[in-house]
Short mmCIF file of C-alpha atoms in Angstrom, two decimals:
data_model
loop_
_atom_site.label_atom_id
_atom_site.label_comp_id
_atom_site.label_asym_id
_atom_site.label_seq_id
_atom_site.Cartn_x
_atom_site.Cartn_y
_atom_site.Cartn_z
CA UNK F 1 0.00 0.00 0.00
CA UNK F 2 1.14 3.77 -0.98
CA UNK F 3 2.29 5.64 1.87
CA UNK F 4 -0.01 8.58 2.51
CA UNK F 5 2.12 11.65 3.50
CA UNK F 6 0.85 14.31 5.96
CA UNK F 7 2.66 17.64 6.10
CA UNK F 8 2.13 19.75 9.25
CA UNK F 9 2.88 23.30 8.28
CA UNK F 10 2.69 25.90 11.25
CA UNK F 11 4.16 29.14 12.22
CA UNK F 12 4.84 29.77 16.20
CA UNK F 13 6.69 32.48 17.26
CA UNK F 14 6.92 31.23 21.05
CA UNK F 15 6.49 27.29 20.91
CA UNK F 16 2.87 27.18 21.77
CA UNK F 17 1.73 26.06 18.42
CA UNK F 18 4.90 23.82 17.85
CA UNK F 19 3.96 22.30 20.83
CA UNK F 20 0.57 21.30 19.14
CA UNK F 21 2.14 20.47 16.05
CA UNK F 22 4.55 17.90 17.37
CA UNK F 23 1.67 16.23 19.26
CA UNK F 24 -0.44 16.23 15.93
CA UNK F 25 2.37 14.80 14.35
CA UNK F 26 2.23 11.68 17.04
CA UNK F 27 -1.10 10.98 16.37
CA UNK F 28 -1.02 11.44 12.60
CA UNK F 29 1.86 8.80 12.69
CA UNK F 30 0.37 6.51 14.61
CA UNK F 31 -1.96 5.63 11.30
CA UNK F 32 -0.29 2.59 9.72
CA UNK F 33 1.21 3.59 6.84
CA UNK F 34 0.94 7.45 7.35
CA UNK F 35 4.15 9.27 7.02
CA UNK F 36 3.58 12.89 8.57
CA UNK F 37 6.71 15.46 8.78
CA UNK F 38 6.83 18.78 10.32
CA UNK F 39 7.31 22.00 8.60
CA UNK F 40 7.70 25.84 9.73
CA UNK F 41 7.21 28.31 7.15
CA UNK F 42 9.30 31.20 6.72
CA UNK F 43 9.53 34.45 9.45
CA UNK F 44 9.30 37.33 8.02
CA UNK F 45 10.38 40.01 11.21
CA UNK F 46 13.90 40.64 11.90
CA UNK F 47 16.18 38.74 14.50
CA UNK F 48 16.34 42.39 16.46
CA UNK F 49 12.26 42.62 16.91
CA UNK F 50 12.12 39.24 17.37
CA UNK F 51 14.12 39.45 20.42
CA UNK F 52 12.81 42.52 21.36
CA UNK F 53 9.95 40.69 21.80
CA UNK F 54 10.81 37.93 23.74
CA UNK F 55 10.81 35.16 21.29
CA UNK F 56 12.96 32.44 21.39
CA UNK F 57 14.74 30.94 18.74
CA UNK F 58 13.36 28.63 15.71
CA UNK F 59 13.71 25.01 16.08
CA UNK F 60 15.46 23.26 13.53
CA UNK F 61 12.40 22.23 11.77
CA UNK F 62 13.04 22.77 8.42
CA UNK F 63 11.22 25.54 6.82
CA UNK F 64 8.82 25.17 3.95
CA UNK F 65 8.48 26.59 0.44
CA UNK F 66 5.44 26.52 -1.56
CA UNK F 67 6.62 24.14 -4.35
CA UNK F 68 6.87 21.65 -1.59
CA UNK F 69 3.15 21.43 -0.66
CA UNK F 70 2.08 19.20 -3.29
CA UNK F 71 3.86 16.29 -2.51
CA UNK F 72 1.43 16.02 0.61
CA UNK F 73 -1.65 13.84 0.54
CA UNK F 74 -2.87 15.81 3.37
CA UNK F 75 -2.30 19.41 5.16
CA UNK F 76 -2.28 20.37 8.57
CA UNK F 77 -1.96 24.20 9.13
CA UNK F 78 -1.08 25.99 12.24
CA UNK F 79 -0.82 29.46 13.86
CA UNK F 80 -1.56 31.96 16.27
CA UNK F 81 -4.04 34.24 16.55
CA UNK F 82 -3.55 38.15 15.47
CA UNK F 83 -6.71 39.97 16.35
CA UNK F 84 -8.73 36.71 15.37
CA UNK F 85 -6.81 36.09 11.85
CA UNK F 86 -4.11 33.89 11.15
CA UNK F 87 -0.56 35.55 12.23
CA UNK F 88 0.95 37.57 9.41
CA UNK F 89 3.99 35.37 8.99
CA UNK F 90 1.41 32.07 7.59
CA UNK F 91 -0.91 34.77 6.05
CA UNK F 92 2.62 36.02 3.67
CA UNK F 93 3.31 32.28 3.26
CA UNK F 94 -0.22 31.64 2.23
CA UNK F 95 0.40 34.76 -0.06
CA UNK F 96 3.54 33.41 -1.92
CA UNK F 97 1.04 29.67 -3.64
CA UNK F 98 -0.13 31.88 -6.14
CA UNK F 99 1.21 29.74 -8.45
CA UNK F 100 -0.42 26.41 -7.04
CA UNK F 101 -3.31 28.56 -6.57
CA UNK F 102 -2.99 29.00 -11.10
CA UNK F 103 -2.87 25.30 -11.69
CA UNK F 104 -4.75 24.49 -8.90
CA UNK F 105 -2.26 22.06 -7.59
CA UNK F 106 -3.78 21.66 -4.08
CA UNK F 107 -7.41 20.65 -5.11
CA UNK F 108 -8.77 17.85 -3.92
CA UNK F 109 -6.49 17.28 -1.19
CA UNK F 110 -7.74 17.38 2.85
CA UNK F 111 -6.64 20.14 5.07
CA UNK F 112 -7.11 20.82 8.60
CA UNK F 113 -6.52 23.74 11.25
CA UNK F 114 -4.78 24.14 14.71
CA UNK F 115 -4.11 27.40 16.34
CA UNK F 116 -3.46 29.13 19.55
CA UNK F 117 -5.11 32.72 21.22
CA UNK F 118 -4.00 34.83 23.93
CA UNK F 119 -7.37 34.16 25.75
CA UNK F 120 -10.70 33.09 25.64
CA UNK F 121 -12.57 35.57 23.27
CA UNK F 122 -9.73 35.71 21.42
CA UNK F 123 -10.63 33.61 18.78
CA UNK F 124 -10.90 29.95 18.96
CA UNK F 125 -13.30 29.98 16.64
CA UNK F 126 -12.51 33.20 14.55
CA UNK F 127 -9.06 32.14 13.28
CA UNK F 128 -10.23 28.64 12.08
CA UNK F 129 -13.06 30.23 10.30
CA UNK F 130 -11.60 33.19 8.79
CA UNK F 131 -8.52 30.74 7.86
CA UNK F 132 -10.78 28.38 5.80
CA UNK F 133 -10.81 31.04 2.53
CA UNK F 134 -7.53 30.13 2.48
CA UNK F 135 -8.50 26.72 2.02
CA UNK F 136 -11.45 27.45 -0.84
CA UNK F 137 -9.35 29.33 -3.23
CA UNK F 138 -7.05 26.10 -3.52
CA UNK F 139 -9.94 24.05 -3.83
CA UNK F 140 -8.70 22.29 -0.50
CA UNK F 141 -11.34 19.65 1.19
CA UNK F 142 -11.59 20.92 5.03
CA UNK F 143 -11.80 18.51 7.43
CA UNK F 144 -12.65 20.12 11.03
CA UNK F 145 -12.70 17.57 14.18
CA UNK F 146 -16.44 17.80 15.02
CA UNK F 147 -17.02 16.68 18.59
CA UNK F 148 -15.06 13.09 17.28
CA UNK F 149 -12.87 14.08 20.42
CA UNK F 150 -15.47 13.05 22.90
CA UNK F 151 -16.15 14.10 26.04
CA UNK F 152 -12.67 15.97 26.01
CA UNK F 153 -14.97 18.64 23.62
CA UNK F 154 -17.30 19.53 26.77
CA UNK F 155 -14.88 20.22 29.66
CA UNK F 156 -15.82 23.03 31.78
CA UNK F 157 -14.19 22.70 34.85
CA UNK F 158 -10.91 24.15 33.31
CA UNK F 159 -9.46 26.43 30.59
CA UNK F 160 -9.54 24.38 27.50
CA UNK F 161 -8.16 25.62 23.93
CA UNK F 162 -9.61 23.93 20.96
CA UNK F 163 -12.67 23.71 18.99
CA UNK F 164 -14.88 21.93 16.37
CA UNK F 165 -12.67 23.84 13.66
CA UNK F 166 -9.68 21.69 15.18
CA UNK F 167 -7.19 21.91 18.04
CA UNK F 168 -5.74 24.69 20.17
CA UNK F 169 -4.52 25.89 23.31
CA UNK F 170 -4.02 29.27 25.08
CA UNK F 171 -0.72 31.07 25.37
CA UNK F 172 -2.35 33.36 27.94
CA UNK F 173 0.70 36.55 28.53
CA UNK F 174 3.00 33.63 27.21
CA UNK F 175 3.93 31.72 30.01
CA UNK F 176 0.44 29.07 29.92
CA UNK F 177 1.94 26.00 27.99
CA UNK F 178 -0.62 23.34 26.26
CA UNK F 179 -2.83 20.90 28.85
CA UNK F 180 -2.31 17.82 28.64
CA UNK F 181 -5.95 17.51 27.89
CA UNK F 182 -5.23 20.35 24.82
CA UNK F 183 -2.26 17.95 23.85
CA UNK F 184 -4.33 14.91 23.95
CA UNK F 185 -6.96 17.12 21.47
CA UNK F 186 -4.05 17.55 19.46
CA UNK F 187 -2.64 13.95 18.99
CA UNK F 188 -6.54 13.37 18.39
CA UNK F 189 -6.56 15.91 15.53
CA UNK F 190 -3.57 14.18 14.08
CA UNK F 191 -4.68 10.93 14.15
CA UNK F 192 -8.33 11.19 12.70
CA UNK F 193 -6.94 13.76 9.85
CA UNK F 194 -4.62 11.20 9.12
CA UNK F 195 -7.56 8.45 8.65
CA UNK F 196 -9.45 10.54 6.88
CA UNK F 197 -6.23 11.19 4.16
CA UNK F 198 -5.34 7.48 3.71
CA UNK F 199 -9.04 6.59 3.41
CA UNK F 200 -9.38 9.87 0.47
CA UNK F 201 -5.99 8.62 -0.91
CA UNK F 202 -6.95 4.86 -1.14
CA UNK F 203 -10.31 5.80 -2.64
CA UNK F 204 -8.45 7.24 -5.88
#
């Protein structure tokens, strides 16, 4: 059988949404014959604002160019939150497939969301959904999570990132790190995005 190949693409400037991203990796791999690799895509601010701002450095990830998204059978993208939209950084990455936008190079294929807020209301649900047009112009299939996480979707008794859209945590002023319960969302997202590509892949 064919190996399906998941690509996680994500942008996190201070390891909250890598965090999510290597735990969707996890589950994504543990679907036999899934192959799923991490990618960051490119920063766009200087290494002098960057550390003006606190931010550590990049992982050694590698970092993604557009040309390299079609060899995926499936997309996972991730980001922060900037006033409910995707961070500028994935937005100028997002900007740069006009030219798999022209030949329509991504259509067909699933794609799914993870992201991380500063708080609450500040948009668990906006990013994913604002996020999707990204999705439509390339004629991507989105795939959200539902409520297939269970009763992990209905906790109240503590601060839970994440949504039907797809996974996601709170960086809160920066020093909140993922839940394990936001993790285990995570490697949920991976896994059932990963079913969901092999099953679209072995269907052609």
């Amino acid at each position: 059988m064919a190996t399906t190949k998941v690509y996680i693409v994500y942008y996190s400037m201070y390891g909250h949404v890598e965090k999510l991203a290597e735990e969707i990796k996890k589950g994504a791999a543990s679907v036999e014959g899934v192959e799923a690799k991490l990618w960051q895509v490119p920063e766009t601010l200087p290494g002098e604002v960057l550390g003006k701002m606190g931010a550590p450095p990049k992982s050694d990830v590698p970092i993604i160019t557009p040309d390299e998204l079609p060899e995926a059978d499936g997309l996972l993208f991730g980001f922060p939150t900037r006033f409910g939209l995707m961070a500028a950084q994935f937005k100028a990455f997002m900007d740069a497939t006009g030219g798999l936008w022209r030949t329509q190079a991504l259509a067909g294929k699933p794609a799914g969301i993870f992201y991380s807020t500063g708080s609450q209301g500040g948009g668990q649900e906006t990013t994913p959904l604002t996020s999707i047009t990204q999705l439509v112009h390339h004629g991507l299939i989105f795939v959200p999570i539902g409520y297939t996480f269970g009763a992990g979707m209905f906790e109240m008794e503590s601060v839970k990132g994440g949504s039907p859209y797809g996974s996601g945590t709170f960086a809160g002023d920066g020093s909140r790190q993922p839940t394990e319960l936001e993790l285990a969302q995570a490697f949920h997202q991976g896994k059932y995005f990963a079913g969901f590509a092999k099953k679209l892949k072995g269907s052609h």
